[in-house]
Coordinates of C-alpha atoms in Angstrom, one line a residue:
M1 CA -34.7 24.4 -20.8
K2 CA -33.8 26.3 -17.6
K3 CA -35.4 23.6 -15.5
T4 CA -33.4 21.0 -17.2
F5 CA -30.2 22.9 -16.8
K6 CA -30.9 23.4 -13.1
R7 CA -31.6 19.7 -12.7
V8 CA -28.5 18.7 -14.4
A9 CA -26.5 21.2 -12.3
L10 CA -28.1 19.9 -9.1
F11 CA -27.3 16.3 -10.1
I12 CA -23.6 17.2 -10.8
V13 CA -23.4 18.9 -7.4
V14 CA -24.9 16.0 -5.6
V15 CA -22.7 13.4 -7.4
A16 CA -19.6 15.6 -6.7
S17 CA -20.6 15.9 -3.0
L18 CA -21.2 12.0 -2.7
Y19 CA -17.9 11.4 -4.5
G20 CA -16.1 13.8 -2.0
V21 CA -17.6 12.2 1.0
G22 CA -16.8 8.8 -0.3
R23 CA -13.3 9.8 -1.0
L24 CA -12.8 11.2 2.3
G25 CA -14.0 8.0 3.8
I26 CA -11.6 5.9 1.8
V27 CA -8.7 8.1 2.7
T28 CA -9.6 8.0 6.4
Y29 CA -10.0 4.3 6.4
D30 CA -6.7 3.6 4.6
S31 CA -4.9 6.0 6.8
Y32 CA -6.0 4.6 10.2
K33 CA -7.1 1.0 9.5
F34 CA -5.7 -1.2 12.1
V35 CA -3.1 -3.7 11.0
E36 CA -0.9 -6.0 12.9
R37 CA 2.7 -4.9 13.0
E38 CA 5.8 -6.3 14.6
P39 CA 8.0 -3.9 16.7
Y40 CA 9.9 -1.1 15.1
M41 CA 12.0 1.8 16.7
L42 CA 11.6 5.5 16.7
M43 CA 12.8 8.5 18.6
Q44 CA 16.4 7.5 18.9
T45 CA 18.3 9.7 21.2
Q46 CA 21.7 9.6 23.1
N47 CA 19.9 8.1 26.2
S48 CA 16.4 6.7 25.0
I49 CA 14.5 5.0 22.3
T50 CA 10.8 4.3 21.6
I51 CA 9.5 0.9 20.4
K52 CA 6.0 0.6 18.8
W53 CA 4.1 -2.4 17.7
Q54 CA 0.4 -3.5 17.1
T55 CA -1.2 -6.8 18.2
P56 CA -4.4 -8.4 17.1
Q57 CA -5.8 -8.6 20.8
E58 CA -5.6 -6.1 23.5
E59 CA -2.8 -7.0 25.9
I60 CA -0.3 -5.4 28.2
G61 CA 2.9 -4.8 26.2
K62 CA 6.3 -5.7 27.7
I63 CA 9.9 -5.1 26.6
N64 CA 13.0 -6.8 28.0
Y65 CA 16.3 -5.2 27.3
S66 CA 19.8 -5.0 28.4
L67 CA 23.3 -4.0 27.1
L68 CA 24.6 -6.5 24.5
S69 CA 26.7 -8.2 27.2
G70 CA 23.8 -8.6 29.5
N71 CA 20.9 -11.1 29.7
L72 CA 17.8 -9.0 29.1
E73 CA 17.6 -8.5 32.8
K74 CA 15.7 -5.2 32.6
S75 CA 12.0 -4.8 31.5
L76 CA 9.4 -2.2 30.9
A77 CA 5.6 -2.8 30.8
E78 CA 2.6 -0.8 29.9
K79 CA 0.0 0.1 32.6
A80 CA -3.1 -0.9 30.6
P81 CA -4.0 -3.4 27.8
T82 CA -4.1 -2.1 24.2
K83 CA -3.7 -3.2 20.6
K84 CA -1.4 -0.2 19.8
H85 CA 1.7 -0.4 21.8
S86 CA 4.4 2.3 22.5
L87 CA 7.0 2.1 25.1
S88 CA 10.0 4.4 25.6
I89 CA 13.2 3.1 27.2
S90 CA 15.1 5.9 29.0
N91 CA 18.2 6.3 31.1
L92 CA 20.3 4.5 28.5
H93 CA 24.0 5.1 28.0
E94 CA 25.2 7.2 25.2
C95 CA 26.6 5.5 22.1
A96 CA 25.9 2.1 23.6
N97 CA 24.8 -1.1 22.1
Y98 CA 21.7 -2.8 23.5
K99 CA 19.6 -5.9 22.7
Y100 CA 15.8 -6.3 23.3
S101 CA 12.9 -8.5 23.0
V102 CA 9.1 -7.8 22.9
E103 CA 6.6 -10.0 24.5
S104 CA 3.1 -10.6 23.1
K105 CA 0.5 -13.3 23.6
S106 CA -1.5 -12.6 20.4
L107 CA 1.2 -11.6 17.9
K108 CA 4.1 -13.8 16.7
I109 CA 7.2 -11.6 17.1
D110 CA 10.6 -12.5 15.8
N111 CA 12.9 -11.6 18.6
N112 CA 16.0 -13.0 17.1
E113 CA 18.9 -10.5 17.2
R114 CA 16.9 -7.5 18.0
S115 CA 19.3 -4.7 18.8
F116 CA 19.9 -0.9 18.7
Q117 CA 22.6 1.7 19.5
T118 CA 21.9 5.0 21.2
L119 CA 23.1 8.1 19.3
C120 CA 26.7 9.0 19.7
K121 CA 28.5 12.4 20.6
N122 CA 31.5 11.4 18.6
Q123 CA 32.4 8.5 16.3
N124 CA 35.5 7.6 14.3
A125 CA 33.6 6.2 11.4
Q126 CA 29.9 5.9 10.3
K127 CA 28.2 4.0 7.5
L128 CA 24.7 4.9 6.3
W129 CA 22.4 3.2 3.9
V130 CA 20.2 5.6 1.9
I131 CA 17.4 4.5 -0.2
G132 CA 14.7 6.6 -2.2
D133 CA 11.3 5.7 -3.6
S134 CA 11.8 2.3 -2.2
G135 CA 8.2 1.6 -1.6
E136 CA 7.3 -0.7 -4.4
H137 CA 7.7 -4.3 -3.2
G138 CA 9.0 -6.8 -5.7
K139 CA 12.3 -8.0 -7.3
N140 CA 13.7 -4.5 -7.9
Q141 CA 13.4 -3.6 -4.2
E142 CA 14.7 -7.1 -3.2
G143 CA 17.6 -6.8 -5.6
V144 CA 18.7 -3.4 -4.5
Y145 CA 18.5 -4.5 -0.7
N146 CA 20.5 -7.7 -1.4
Q147 CA 23.3 -5.8 -3.0
M148 CA 23.6 -3.6 0.1
L149 CA 23.7 -6.7 2.2
K150 CA 26.5 -8.1 0.0
Y151 CA 28.4 -4.8 0.3
I152 CA 28.5 -5.0 4.1
D153 CA 29.1 -8.7 4.0
H154 CA 25.7 -9.1 5.8
D155 CA 27.2 -7.5 8.9
F156 CA 24.6 -5.2 10.2
N157 CA 26.9 -4.1 12.9
S158 CA 28.9 -2.2 10.3
L159 CA 25.9 0.1 9.6
S160 CA 25.2 3.1 11.8
M161 CA 22.0 4.5 10.2
W162 CA 19.3 3.9 7.7
I163 CA 17.7 6.9 5.8
L164 CA 14.6 6.8 3.5
L165 CA 14.0 9.6 1.1
G166 CA 10.3 9.3 0.7
D167 CA 7.7 7.4 -1.3
N168 CA 8.2 4.7 1.2
A169 CA 4.9 2.8 0.5
Y170 CA 3.4 2.8 -3.0
R171 CA 0.9 3.5 -4.3
S172 CA -0.8 5.6 -1.7
G173 CA 0.9 5.4 1.7
T174 CA -1.8 3.2 3.4
Q175 CA -1.3 1.3 6.6
K176 CA -1.4 -1.9 4.7
Q177 CA 1.1 -0.6 2.1
F178 CA 3.5 0.4 4.7
N179 CA 3.6 -3.1 6.0
Q180 CA 3.9 -4.7 2.5
S181 CA 6.6 -2.2 1.3
L182 CA 8.6 -1.3 4.3
F183 CA 8.1 -3.2 7.5
E184 CA 8.0 -6.8 5.9
P185 CA 10.5 -6.6 3.2
Y186 CA 13.2 -4.8 5.4
H187 CA 12.3 -6.9 8.5
E188 CA 15.9 -7.6 9.5
L189 CA 16.8 -3.9 9.3
V190 CA 13.6 -2.9 11.2
K191 CA 14.8 -5.1 14.0
R192 CA 18.1 -3.2 14.4
F193 CA 17.6 0.4 13.0
V194 CA 15.3 3.3 13.2
P195 CA 13.8 4.0 9.7
W196 CA 14.6 7.7 9.6
A197 CA 12.2 8.6 6.8
V198 CA 10.9 11.8 5.1
I199 CA 7.4 11.8 3.6
G200 CA 7.0 11.6 -0.3
N201 CA 4.2 12.6 -2.5
H202 CA 2.7 9.0 -2.7
D203 CA 3.0 8.7 1.2
A204 CA 1.2 11.9 1.4
R205 CA -1.9 10.6 -0.4
R206 CA -3.0 9.3 3.0
W207 CA -2.3 10.3 6.6
A208 CA -0.8 7.0 7.8
F209 CA 2.8 8.3 7.7
Y210 CA 2.5 10.6 10.7
D211 CA 0.4 8.0 12.4
I212 CA 3.1 5.4 12.1
W213 CA 6.1 7.8 13.0
N214 CA 6.9 10.0 15.9
F215 CA 9.7 12.4 15.3
P216 CA 12.1 14.3 17.7
K217 CA 10.3 17.8 17.3
N218 CA 11.5 19.0 20.7
G219 CA 15.2 18.5 19.9
E220 CA 15.5 15.2 21.6
S221 CA 17.8 13.8 18.9
G222 CA 19.8 17.0 18.4
G223 CA 19.5 20.4 16.8
I224 CA 17.0 23.2 17.6
P225 CA 13.6 22.1 18.6
S226 CA 11.1 22.8 15.8
G227 CA 7.8 21.9 17.5
H228 CA 6.8 20.1 14.3
D229 CA 7.0 16.4 13.3
E230 CA 7.6 17.6 9.8
Y231 CA 11.1 19.0 10.3
Y232 CA 13.7 18.3 12.9
A233 CA 17.4 17.4 13.2
I234 CA 19.5 14.4 14.3
D235 CA 23.1 14.8 15.8
D236 CA 25.0 11.5 15.6
G237 CA 28.7 11.2 15.7
N238 CA 30.2 13.5 12.9
L239 CA 26.8 14.2 11.4
H240 CA 24.0 16.9 11.7
I241 CA 21.2 15.6 9.7
V242 CA 18.2 17.7 8.8
M243 CA 14.9 16.0 7.9
M244 CA 12.3 18.1 6.1
D245 CA 8.8 17.4 4.8
N246 CA 8.6 19.3 1.5
Q247 CA 5.2 17.8 0.6
T248 CA 2.8 19.2 3.2
V249 CA 4.6 22.1 4.6
D250 CA 4.8 25.7 3.5
L251 CA 7.9 26.1 1.4
S252 CA 8.1 29.9 1.2
K253 CA 11.3 31.6 2.1
D254 CA 9.8 33.3 5.2
G255 CA 7.8 30.2 6.2
D256 CA 8.2 28.5 9.5
M257 CA 10.3 25.7 8.2
A258 CA 12.7 28.0 6.4
K259 CA 13.0 30.1 9.6
W260 CA 13.7 27.1 11.8
L261 CA 16.2 25.7 9.3
K262 CA 18.3 28.9 9.5
K263 CA 18.3 28.8 13.3
D264 CA 19.2 25.2 13.3
L265 CA 22.0 25.4 10.9
Q266 CA 23.4 28.5 12.6
A267 CA 23.6 26.5 15.9
N268 CA 25.2 23.4 14.4
T269 CA 28.7 22.4 15.4
K270 CA 29.0 19.0 13.8
P271 CA 31.7 18.5 11.2
W272 CA 29.2 17.4 8.5
T273 CA 25.7 18.6 7.5
I274 CA 23.3 16.7 5.4
V275 CA 19.8 17.8 4.5
V276 CA 17.1 15.3 3.5
F277 CA 13.8 16.0 1.7
H278 CA 11.9 14.2 -1.0
T279 CA 11.4 16.5 -3.9
P280 CA 14.7 17.8 -5.4
P281 CA 15.7 21.3 -6.5
Y282 CA 17.4 19.9 -9.6
S283 CA 16.3 17.0 -11.7
D284 CA 16.0 15.9 -15.4
G285 CA 14.7 12.5 -14.5
S286 CA 11.1 11.3 -14.3
H287 CA 10.4 14.7 -12.9
K288 CA 11.7 17.9 -14.5
S289 CA 12.8 20.7 -12.3
D290 CA 12.7 23.2 -15.2
S291 CA 8.8 22.8 -15.1
D292 CA 7.3 25.4 -12.7
S293 CA 4.3 23.2 -12.3
N294 CA 6.0 19.8 -11.9
S295 CA 5.3 18.4 -8.5
G296 CA 3.1 21.2 -7.6
G297 CA 6.0 23.7 -7.9
R298 CA 7.9 22.1 -5.0
M299 CA 11.1 21.7 -7.1
K300 CA 11.0 25.3 -7.9
Y301 CA 10.3 26.4 -4.3
M302 CA 13.2 24.2 -2.9
R303 CA 15.5 25.8 -5.5
E304 CA 14.6 29.4 -5.1
N305 CA 13.8 29.4 -1.4
F306 CA 16.1 26.8 0.2
V307 CA 19.2 26.6 -1.8
P308 CA 20.2 30.1 -0.7
I309 CA 19.9 28.8 2.9
F310 CA 22.1 25.8 2.1
D311 CA 24.6 28.1 0.6
E312 CA 24.6 30.5 3.5
F313 CA 25.4 27.8 6.0
G314 CA 27.7 25.6 4.0
V315 CA 25.5 22.6 3.9
D316 CA 27.7 19.7 2.6
L317 CA 25.2 17.2 1.0
V318 CA 21.5 17.3 0.0
L319 CA 19.7 14.1 -0.5
S320 CA 16.4 13.7 -2.4
G321 CA 14.4 11.1 -4.2
H322 CA 11.3 11.6 -6.3
S323 CA 12.8 11.1 -9.7
H324 CA 13.3 7.5 -10.4
G325 CA 16.9 7.4 -11.3
Y326 CA 20.2 8.6 -10.0
E327 CA 21.6 12.2 -10.5
R328 CA 24.5 14.0 -8.8
S329 CA 26.0 17.4 -8.9
K330 CA 29.6 18.7 -8.5
L331 CA 30.3 20.9 -5.6
M332 CA 28.1 23.9 -6.5
I333 CA 26.6 27.1 -5.2
N334 CA 23.8 29.6 -6.0
H335 CA 22.0 28.0 -8.9
L336 CA 18.5 29.3 -8.4
G337 CA 17.1 29.3 -11.9
K338 CA 16.3 26.7 -14.6
S339 CA 18.8 24.7 -16.4
D340 CA 19.5 27.1 -19.1
S341 CA 20.7 29.6 -16.6
F342 CA 23.3 27.2 -15.2
D343 CA 26.8 28.7 -15.6
I344 CA 29.7 26.3 -14.7
T345 CA 32.0 29.2 -14.2
K346 CA 29.7 30.8 -11.6
N347 CA 27.8 27.8 -10.1
V348 CA 30.5 25.1 -9.9
L349 CA 33.1 25.7 -7.2
Q350 CA 35.3 22.7 -8.0
D351 CA 35.0 21.1 -11.5
N352 CA 36.1 17.6 -10.5
K353 CA 34.6 14.2 -10.9
S354 CA 35.0 12.6 -7.6
C355 CA 37.3 14.6 -5.3
Y356 CA 36.2 17.8 -3.4
T357 CA 37.6 19.8 -0.6
K358 CA 36.0 22.2 1.9
P359 CA 37.2 24.3 4.8
L360 CA 37.4 22.7 8.2
E361 CA 35.2 25.4 9.6
R362 CA 31.6 25.9 8.3
T363 CA 31.9 28.6 5.6
K364 CA 29.4 30.5 3.6
D365 CA 29.3 29.5 -0.1
S366 CA 31.7 26.7 0.4
G367 CA 29.6 24.4 -1.8
T368 CA 27.0 21.7 -1.7
I369 CA 26.7 18.4 -3.5
Y370 CA 23.1 17.6 -4.6
L371 CA 22.2 13.9 -5.0
V372 CA 19.0 12.4 -6.2
T373 CA 18.5 8.6 -5.6
G374 CA 15.0 7.7 -6.3
S375 CA 15.6 4.2 -7.9
S376 CA 15.6 1.9 -4.9
S377 CA 12.5 0.0 -6.3
K378 CA 11.3 1.9 -9.3
L379 CA 13.0 3.0 -12.6
D380 CA 11.5 5.3 -15.2
H381 CA 12.8 6.5 -18.6
A382 CA 14.5 9.9 -18.3
T383 CA 16.7 12.1 -20.5
L384 CA 19.1 12.9 -17.5
K385 CA 20.6 16.0 -19.1
H386 CA 20.4 18.6 -16.5
P387 CA 23.8 20.5 -16.6
A388 CA 23.9 20.9 -12.9
M389 CA 23.7 17.1 -12.5
P390 CA 26.3 15.6 -14.8
F391 CA 26.7 12.3 -13.1
S392 CA 23.4 10.6 -13.8
F393 CA 22.4 6.9 -14.4
Q394 CA 19.2 5.2 -15.4
K395 CA 19.9 2.4 -13.0
L396 CA 18.3 0.8 -10.0
G397 CA 20.2 1.3 -6.8
S398 CA 21.0 2.9 -3.5
V399 CA 23.6 4.9 -1.8
I400 CA 26.3 4.0 0.8
L401 CA 27.7 7.0 2.8
E402 CA 30.9 6.6 4.8
V403 CA 31.8 9.4 7.2
T404 CA 34.7 10.3 9.4
P405 CA 35.5 13.5 11.2
S406 CA 37.3 14.7 8.1
T407 CA 35.9 12.8 5.2
L408 CA 32.6 12.1 3.6
S409 CA 32.3 9.6 0.7
S410 CA 29.3 8.5 -1.2
K411 CA 28.9 5.4 -3.6
F412 CA 25.9 4.7 -5.8
L413 CA 25.7 1.0 -5.6
T414 CA 23.5 -0.5 -8.5
I415 CA 21.3 -3.5 -8.4
D416 CA 24.1 -5.3 -10.5
G417 CA 26.6 -4.7 -7.6
I418 CA 28.5 -2.0 -9.4
I419 CA 29.7 1.2 -8.0
A420 CA 28.4 3.4 -10.9
D421 CA 29.3 6.7 -9.2
E422 CA 31.4 7.8 -6.2
F423 CA 32.8 10.9 -4.8
M424 CA 34.6 12.1 -1.5
I425 CA 34.7 15.5 0.3
T426 CA 37.5 16.1 2.6
K427 CA 37.9 18.7 5.4
N428 CA 41.5 18.1 6.4
N429 CA 43.2 20.9 4.4
T430 CA 44.3 18.5 1.6
K431 CA 43.8 19.3 -2.1
C432 CA 42.6 17.3 -5.0
E433 CA 45.4 16.9 -7.5
N434 CA 45.1 16.0 -11.2
E435 CA 41.5 14.9 -10.7
K436 CA 39.0 15.9 -13.4

């Protein structure tokens, strides 16, 4: 009997080991499998940008570029042939519009209307497109995208920035899935905008995300250098945007990311501060923030360890995905517990539906709006009854942000072309009157 037991135990250990080795092989293959990829942009700064692409044959990559008014008279070429190309254009003008083309002998590249703008010190108006959990290619993704195009009247020049809230490539964030779910369906956007993305839990199933992207960890795009691709800041016009990985990073209150965040927000001088990460602190959607174990406890950790930082430094807006629906709070502070501890008299600063005001100067406990938009390609059944998130919709859609030096407005644009929810925060000493 003992011999039989030992043999069975040994068999189980061998099978488990073989499975583990096989699984590791699959993950590694999916993460680093070579795929052809047309050019896309990264590392956007006030005076530089990086362009990457992948060709089926080894060749010397070359980029031609100029200001929009020019004739692509400048060029930049690699020194050695490769399949995986990366070129950084430097010495550009701040807040300037450029056009570019990429040469390849083995990859067919669409160079029609390729362009970019460098980051700006100041801007009168900015418009951002925000999508979450957008990585399932199909009619839902296409429908949400098309409604955004209609909203901007197909004028890409009216957009300033593109933000992706994670789960950018279902089901497992492989190299192939990133092509199918991001680079190909959003081809026209990719030609013109940096896809500023945070990693989602599905993206984190493989290691492709950080192989595809390079991020400004040394403060190249603004903010305090973090030294980590997983968290960094972007300063553009009126905005200070903090991008954080809350899937693979330590989320403790004394962890490196939390320490860096405090330093970065303390140093920020921009009129508006937006923080972006995948897993939200509040949700009663397809994921429940009241569950300590849901999403590996990350919803709880963000609420308990990071919300106090947002309150301390007067963060204006927090954007997340993960739950496949739309949820939005009022201007609120200091809600660190589960939904049954939410007290509107203590946690809501302004009990309005769509109009909110904040001081011109960054002020502690001046209130934050939390917004979950995780329905840019997927929609799940949900109760949507979290008391902190009263404006909630089981609808596919995306978010349009419009920002000036004194106003920040948000619209939830559904797949039906309807503005289902909207709000505005002002910092010009005006008050909301008769607005509930």
